[in-house]
JSON list of C-alpha atoms and ligand atoms in Angstrom, two decimals:
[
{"chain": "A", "resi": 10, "resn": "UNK", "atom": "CA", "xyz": [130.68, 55.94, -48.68]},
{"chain": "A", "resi": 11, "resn": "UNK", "atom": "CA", "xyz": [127.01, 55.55, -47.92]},
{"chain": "A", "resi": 12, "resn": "UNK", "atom": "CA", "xyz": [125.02, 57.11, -45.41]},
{"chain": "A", "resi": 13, "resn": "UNK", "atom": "CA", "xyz": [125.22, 53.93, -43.04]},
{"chain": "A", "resi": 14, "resn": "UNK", "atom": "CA", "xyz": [128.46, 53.76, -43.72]},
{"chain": "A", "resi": 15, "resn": "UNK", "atom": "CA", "xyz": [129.24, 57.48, -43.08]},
{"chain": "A", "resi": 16, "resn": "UNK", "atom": "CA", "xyz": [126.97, 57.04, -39.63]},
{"chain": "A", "resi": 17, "resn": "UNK", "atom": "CA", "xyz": [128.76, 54.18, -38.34]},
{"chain": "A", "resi": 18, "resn": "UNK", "atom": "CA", "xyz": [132.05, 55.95, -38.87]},
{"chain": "A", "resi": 19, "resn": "UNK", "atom": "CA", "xyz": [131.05, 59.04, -36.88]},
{"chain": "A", "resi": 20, "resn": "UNK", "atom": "CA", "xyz": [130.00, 56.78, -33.85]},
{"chain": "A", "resi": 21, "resn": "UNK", "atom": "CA", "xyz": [133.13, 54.85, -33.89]},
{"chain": "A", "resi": 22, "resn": "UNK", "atom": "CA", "xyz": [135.03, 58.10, -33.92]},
{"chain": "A", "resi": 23, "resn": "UNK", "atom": "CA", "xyz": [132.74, 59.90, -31.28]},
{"chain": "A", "resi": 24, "resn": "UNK", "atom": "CA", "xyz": [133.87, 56.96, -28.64]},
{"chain": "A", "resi": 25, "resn": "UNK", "atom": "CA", "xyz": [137.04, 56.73, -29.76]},
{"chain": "A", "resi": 26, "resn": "UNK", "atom": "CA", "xyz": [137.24, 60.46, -29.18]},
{"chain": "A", "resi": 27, "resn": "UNK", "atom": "CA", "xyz": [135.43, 61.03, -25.49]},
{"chain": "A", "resi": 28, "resn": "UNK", "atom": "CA", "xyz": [137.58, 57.42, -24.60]},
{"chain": "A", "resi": 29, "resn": "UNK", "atom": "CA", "xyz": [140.48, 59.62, -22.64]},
{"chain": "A", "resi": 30, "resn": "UNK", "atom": "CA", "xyz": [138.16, 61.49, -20.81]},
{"chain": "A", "resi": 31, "resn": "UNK", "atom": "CA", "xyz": [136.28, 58.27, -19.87]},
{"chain": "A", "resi": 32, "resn": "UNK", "atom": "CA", "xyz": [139.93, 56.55, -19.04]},
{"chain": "A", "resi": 33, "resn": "UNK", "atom": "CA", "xyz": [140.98, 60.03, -17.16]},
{"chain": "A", "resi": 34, "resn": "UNK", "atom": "CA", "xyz": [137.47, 60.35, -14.82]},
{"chain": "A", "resi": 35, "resn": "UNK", "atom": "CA", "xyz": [138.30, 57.25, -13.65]},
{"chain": "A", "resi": 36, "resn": "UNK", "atom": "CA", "xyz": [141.59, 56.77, -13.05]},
{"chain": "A", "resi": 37, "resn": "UNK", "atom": "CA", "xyz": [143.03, 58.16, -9.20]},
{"chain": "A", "resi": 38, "resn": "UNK", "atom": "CA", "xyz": [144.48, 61.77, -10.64]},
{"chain": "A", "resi": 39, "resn": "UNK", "atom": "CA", "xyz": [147.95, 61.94, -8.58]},
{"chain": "A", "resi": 40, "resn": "UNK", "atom": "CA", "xyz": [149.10, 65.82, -9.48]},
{"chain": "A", "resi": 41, "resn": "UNK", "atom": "CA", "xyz": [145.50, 66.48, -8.11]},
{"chain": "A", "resi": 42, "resn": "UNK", "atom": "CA", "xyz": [145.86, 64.14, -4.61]},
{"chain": "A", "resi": 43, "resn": "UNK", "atom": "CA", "xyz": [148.96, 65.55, -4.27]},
{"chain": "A", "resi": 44, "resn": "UNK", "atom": "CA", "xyz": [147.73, 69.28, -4.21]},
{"chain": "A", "resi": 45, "resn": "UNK", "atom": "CA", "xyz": [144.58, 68.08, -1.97]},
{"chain": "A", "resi": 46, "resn": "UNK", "atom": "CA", "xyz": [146.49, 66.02, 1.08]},
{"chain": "A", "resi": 47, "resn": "UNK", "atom": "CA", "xyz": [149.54, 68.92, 1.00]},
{"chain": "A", "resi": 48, "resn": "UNK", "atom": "CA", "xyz": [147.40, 71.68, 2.73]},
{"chain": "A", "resi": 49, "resn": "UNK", "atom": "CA", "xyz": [145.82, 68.95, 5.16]},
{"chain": "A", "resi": 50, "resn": "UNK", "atom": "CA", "xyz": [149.24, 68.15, 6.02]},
{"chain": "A", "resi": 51, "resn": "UNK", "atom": "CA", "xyz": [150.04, 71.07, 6.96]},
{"chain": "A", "resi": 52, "resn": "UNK", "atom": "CA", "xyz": [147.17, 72.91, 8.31]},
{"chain": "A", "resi": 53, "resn": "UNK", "atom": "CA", "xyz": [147.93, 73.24, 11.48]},
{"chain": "A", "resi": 54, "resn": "UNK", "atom": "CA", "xyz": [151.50, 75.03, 10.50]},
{"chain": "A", "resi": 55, "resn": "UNK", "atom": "CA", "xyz": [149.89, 77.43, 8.24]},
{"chain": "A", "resi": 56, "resn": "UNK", "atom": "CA", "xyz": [148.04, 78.44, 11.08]},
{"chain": "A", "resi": 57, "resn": "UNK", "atom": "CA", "xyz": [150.75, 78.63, 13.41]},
{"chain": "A", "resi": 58, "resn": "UNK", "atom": "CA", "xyz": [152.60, 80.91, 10.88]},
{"chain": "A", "resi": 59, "resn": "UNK", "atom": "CA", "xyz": [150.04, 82.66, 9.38]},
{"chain": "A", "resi": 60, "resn": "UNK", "atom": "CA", "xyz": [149.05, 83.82, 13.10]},
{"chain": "A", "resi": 61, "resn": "UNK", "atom": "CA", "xyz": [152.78, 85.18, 13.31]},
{"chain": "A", "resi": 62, "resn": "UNK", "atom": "CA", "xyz": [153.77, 81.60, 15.11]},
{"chain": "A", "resi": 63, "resn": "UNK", "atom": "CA", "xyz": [157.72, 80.48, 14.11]},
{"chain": "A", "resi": 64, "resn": "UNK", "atom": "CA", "xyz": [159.07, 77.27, 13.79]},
{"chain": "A", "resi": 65, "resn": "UNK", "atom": "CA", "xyz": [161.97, 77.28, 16.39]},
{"chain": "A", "resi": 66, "resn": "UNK", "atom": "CA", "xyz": [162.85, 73.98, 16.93]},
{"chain": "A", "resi": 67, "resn": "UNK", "atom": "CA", "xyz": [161.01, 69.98, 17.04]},
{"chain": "A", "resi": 68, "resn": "UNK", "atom": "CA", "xyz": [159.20, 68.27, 19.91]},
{"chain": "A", "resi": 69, "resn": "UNK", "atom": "CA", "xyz": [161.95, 65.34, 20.07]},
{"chain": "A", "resi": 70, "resn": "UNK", "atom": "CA", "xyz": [165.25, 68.19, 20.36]},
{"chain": "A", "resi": 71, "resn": "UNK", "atom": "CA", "xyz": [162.84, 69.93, 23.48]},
{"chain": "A", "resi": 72, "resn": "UNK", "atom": "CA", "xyz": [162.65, 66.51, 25.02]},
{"chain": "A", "resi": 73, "resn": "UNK", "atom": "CA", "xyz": [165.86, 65.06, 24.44]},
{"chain": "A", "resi": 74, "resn": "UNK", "atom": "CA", "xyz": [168.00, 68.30, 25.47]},
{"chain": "A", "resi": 75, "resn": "UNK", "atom": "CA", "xyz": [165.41, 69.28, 27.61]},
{"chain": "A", "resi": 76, "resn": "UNK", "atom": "CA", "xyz": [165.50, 73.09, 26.03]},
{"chain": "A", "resi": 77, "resn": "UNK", "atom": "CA", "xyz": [166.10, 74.71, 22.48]},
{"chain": "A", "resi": 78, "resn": "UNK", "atom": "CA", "xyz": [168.60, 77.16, 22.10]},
{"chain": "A", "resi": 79, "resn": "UNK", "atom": "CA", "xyz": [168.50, 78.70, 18.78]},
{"chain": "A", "resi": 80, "resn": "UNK", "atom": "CA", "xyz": [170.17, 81.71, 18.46]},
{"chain": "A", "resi": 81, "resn": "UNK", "atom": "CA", "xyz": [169.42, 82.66, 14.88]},
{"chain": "A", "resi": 82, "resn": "UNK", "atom": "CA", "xyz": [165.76, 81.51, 14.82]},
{"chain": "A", "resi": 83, "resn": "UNK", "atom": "CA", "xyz": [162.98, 83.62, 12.74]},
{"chain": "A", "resi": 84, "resn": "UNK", "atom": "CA", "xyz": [161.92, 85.43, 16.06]},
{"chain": "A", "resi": 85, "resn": "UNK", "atom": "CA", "xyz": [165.24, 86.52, 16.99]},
{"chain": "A", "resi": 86, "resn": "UNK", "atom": "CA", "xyz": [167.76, 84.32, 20.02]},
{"chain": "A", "resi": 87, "resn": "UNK", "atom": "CA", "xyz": [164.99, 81.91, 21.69]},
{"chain": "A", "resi": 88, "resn": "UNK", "atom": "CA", "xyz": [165.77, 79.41, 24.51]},
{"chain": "A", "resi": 89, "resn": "UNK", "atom": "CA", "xyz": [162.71, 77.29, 24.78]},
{"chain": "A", "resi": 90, "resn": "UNK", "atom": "CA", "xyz": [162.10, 74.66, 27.84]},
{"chain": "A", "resi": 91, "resn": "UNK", "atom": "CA", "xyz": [159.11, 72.55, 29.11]},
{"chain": "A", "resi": 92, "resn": "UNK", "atom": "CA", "xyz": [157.59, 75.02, 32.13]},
{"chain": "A", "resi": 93, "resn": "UNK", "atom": "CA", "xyz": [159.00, 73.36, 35.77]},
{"chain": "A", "resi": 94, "resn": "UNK", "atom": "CA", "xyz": [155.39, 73.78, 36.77]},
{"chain": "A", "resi": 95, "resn": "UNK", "atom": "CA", "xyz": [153.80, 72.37, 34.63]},
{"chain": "A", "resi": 96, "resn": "UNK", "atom": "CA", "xyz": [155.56, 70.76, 31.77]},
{"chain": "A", "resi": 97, "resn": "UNK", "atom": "CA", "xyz": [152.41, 70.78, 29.21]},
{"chain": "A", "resi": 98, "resn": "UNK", "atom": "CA", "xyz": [153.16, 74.33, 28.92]},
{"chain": "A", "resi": 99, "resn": "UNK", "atom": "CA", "xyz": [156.32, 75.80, 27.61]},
{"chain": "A", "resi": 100, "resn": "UNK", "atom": "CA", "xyz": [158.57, 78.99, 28.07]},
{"chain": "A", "resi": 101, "resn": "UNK", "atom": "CA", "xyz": [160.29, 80.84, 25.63]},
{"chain": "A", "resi": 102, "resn": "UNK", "atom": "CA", "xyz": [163.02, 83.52, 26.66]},
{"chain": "A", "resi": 103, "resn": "UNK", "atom": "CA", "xyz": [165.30, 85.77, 24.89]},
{"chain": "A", "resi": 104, "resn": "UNK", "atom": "CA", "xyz": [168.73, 84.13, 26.52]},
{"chain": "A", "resi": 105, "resn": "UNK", "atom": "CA", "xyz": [170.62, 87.17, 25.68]},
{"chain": "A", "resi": 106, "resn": "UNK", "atom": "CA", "xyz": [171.20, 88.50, 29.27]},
{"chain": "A", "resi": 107, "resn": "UNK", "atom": "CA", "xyz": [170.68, 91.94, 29.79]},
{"chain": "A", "resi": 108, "resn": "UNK", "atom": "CA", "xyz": [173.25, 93.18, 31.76]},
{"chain": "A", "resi": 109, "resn": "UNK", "atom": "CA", "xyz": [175.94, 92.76, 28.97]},
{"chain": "A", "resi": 110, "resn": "UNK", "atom": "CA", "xyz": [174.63, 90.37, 26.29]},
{"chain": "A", "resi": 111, "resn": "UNK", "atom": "CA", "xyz": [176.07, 86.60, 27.11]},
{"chain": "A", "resi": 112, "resn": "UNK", "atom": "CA", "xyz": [173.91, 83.64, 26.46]},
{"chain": "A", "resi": 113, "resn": "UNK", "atom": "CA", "xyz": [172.11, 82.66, 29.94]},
{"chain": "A", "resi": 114, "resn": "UNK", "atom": "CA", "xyz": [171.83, 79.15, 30.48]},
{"chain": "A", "resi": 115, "resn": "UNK", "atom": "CA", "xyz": [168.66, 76.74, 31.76]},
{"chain": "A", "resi": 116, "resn": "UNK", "atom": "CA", "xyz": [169.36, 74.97, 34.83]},
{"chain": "A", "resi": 117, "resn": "UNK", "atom": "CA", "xyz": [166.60, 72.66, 35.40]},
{"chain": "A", "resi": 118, "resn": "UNK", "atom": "CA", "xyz": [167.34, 71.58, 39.00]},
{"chain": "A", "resi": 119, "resn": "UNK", "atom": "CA", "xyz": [167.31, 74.89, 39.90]},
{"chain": "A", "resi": 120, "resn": "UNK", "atom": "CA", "xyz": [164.40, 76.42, 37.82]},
{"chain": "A", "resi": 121, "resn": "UNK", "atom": "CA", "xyz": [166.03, 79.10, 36.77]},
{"chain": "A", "resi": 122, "resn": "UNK", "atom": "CA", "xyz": [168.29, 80.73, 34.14]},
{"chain": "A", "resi": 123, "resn": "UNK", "atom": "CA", "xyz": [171.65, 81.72, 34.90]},
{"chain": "A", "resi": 124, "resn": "UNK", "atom": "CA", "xyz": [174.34, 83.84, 33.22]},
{"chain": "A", "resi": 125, "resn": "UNK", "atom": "CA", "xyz": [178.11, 82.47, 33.35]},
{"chain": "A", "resi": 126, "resn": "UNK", "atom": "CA", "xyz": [179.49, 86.02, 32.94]},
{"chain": "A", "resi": 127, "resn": "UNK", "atom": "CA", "xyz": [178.70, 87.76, 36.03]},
{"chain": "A", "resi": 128, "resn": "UNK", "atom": "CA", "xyz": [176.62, 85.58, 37.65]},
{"chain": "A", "resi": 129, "resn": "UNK", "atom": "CA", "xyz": [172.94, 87.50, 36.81]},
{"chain": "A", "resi": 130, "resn": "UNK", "atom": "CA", "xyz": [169.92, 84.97, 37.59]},
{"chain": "A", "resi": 131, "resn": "UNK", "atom": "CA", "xyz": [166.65, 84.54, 36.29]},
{"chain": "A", "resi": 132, "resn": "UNK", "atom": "CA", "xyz": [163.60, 83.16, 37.07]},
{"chain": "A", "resi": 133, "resn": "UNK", "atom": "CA", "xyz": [161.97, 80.80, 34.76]},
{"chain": "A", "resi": 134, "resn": "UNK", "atom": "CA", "xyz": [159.52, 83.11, 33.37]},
{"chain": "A", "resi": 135, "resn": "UNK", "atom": "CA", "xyz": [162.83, 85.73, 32.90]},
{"chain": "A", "resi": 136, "resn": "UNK", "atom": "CA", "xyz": [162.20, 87.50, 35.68]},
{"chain": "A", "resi": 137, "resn": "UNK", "atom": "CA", "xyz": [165.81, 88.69, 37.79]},
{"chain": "A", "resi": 138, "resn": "UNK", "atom": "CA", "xyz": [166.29, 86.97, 40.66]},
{"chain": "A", "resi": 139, "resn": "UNK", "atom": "CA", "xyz": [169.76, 88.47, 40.99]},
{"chain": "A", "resi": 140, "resn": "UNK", "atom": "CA", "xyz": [172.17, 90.64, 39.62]},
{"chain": "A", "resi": 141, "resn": "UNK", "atom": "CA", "xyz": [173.88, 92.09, 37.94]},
{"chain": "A", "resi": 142, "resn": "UNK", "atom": "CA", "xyz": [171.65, 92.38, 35.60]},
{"chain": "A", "resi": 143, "resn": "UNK", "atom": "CA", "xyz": [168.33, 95.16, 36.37]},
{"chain": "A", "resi": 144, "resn": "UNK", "atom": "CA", "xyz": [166.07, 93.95, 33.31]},
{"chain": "A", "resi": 145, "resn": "UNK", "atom": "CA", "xyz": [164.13, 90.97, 32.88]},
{"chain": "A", "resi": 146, "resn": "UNK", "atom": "CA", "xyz": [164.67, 88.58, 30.20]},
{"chain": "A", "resi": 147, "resn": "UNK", "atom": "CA", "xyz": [162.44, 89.04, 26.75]},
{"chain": "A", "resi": 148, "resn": "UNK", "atom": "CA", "xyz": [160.06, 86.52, 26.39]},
{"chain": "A", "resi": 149, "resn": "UNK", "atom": "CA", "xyz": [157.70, 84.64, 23.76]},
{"chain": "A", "resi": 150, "resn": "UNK", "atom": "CA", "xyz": [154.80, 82.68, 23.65]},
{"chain": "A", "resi": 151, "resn": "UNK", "atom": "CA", "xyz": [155.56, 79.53, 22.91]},
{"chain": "A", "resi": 152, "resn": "UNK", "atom": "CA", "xyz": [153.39, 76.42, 22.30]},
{"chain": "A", "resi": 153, "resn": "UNK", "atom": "CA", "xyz": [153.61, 72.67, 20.82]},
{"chain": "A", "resi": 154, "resn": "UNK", "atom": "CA", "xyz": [152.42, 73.26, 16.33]},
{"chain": "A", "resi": 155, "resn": "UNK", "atom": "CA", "xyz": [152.16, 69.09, 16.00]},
{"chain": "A", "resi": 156, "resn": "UNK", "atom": "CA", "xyz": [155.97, 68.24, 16.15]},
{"chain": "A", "resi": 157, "resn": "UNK", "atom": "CA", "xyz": [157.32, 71.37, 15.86]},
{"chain": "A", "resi": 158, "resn": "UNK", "atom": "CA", "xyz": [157.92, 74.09, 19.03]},
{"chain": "A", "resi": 159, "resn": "UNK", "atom": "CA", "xyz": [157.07, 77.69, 17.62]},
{"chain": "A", "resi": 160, "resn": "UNK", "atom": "CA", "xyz": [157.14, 81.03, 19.39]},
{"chain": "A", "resi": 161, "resn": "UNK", "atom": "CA", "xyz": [155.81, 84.47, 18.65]},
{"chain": "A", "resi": 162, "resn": "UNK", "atom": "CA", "xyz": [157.28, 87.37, 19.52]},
{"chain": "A", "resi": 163, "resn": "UNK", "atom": "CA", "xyz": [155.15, 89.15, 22.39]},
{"chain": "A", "resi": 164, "resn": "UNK", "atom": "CA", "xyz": [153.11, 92.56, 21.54]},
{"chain": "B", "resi": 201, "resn": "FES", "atom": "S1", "xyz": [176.39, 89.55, 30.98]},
{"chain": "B", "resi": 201, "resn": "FES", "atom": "FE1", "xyz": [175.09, 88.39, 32.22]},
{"chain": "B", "resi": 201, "resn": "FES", "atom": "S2", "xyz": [175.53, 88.99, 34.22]},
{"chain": "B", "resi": 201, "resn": "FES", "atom": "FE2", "xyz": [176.82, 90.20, 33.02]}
]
């Protein structure tokens, strides 16, 4: 082999060699798109969770029951419903009544929660309208996390 020879071997191998990187700049790199959209996708949960938010429920259950009740929920028991005053804002309780521990119900027309064992009755915000029962109801804060309803346990 000559020196031309030798020369025009090393070029042909020096594209052939950078070729894949060439072919891989270019072409859309799917394990990386994947790994960029995932966090946008989710931004808003992380948030929500990293600032000690829970999932509790979705958007469409709150509107189509018209509460949440989820008993074993990351936060503890949770009954969630649209506030009666104004239904941008939400309300999260603790439905465990506290005169003897059975699950208080939501009755909307009435704006208040109500406990089928003895008859205790709450205001919306969990406050006791009538007893029974001497203690208020626990609540949460509770907002809208894009179609998810999440609570955090207050301080
Ligand atoms: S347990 Fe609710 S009023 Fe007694």
């Amino acid at each position: 082999m000559n020196r031309r020879e030798f020369l025009g071997w090393v070029g042909v191998g020096a594209v052939a060699s950078s070729l894949p990187v060439a072919i891989a700049t270019c072409l859309p790199d799917s394990h990386n798109s994947a790994n960029a959209e995932t966090p946008l996708t989710n931004t808003s949960s992380t948030i929500a969770q990293s600032s000690g938010f829970k999932s509790v429920g979705t958007v469409a259950a709150l509107d189509k029951d018209g509460q949440i009740l989820n008993k074993k929920s990351p936060v503890g028991p949770v009954l969630v419903i649209r506030n009666p005053n104004d239904s941008n804002s939400l309300i999260a309780v603790n439905p465990t009544c506290t005169h003897d521990g059975c699950t208080v119900k939501w009755k909307k027309s009435e704006k208040m929660f109500d406990c089928p064992c003895h008859d205790a009755e709450y205001s919306a915000d969990g406050k006791v309208l009538q007893g029974p029962a001497k203690k208020p109801l626990a609540t949460y804060q509770a907002k809208i996390d894009g179609s998810s309803v999440v609570v955090k346990a207050t301080a």
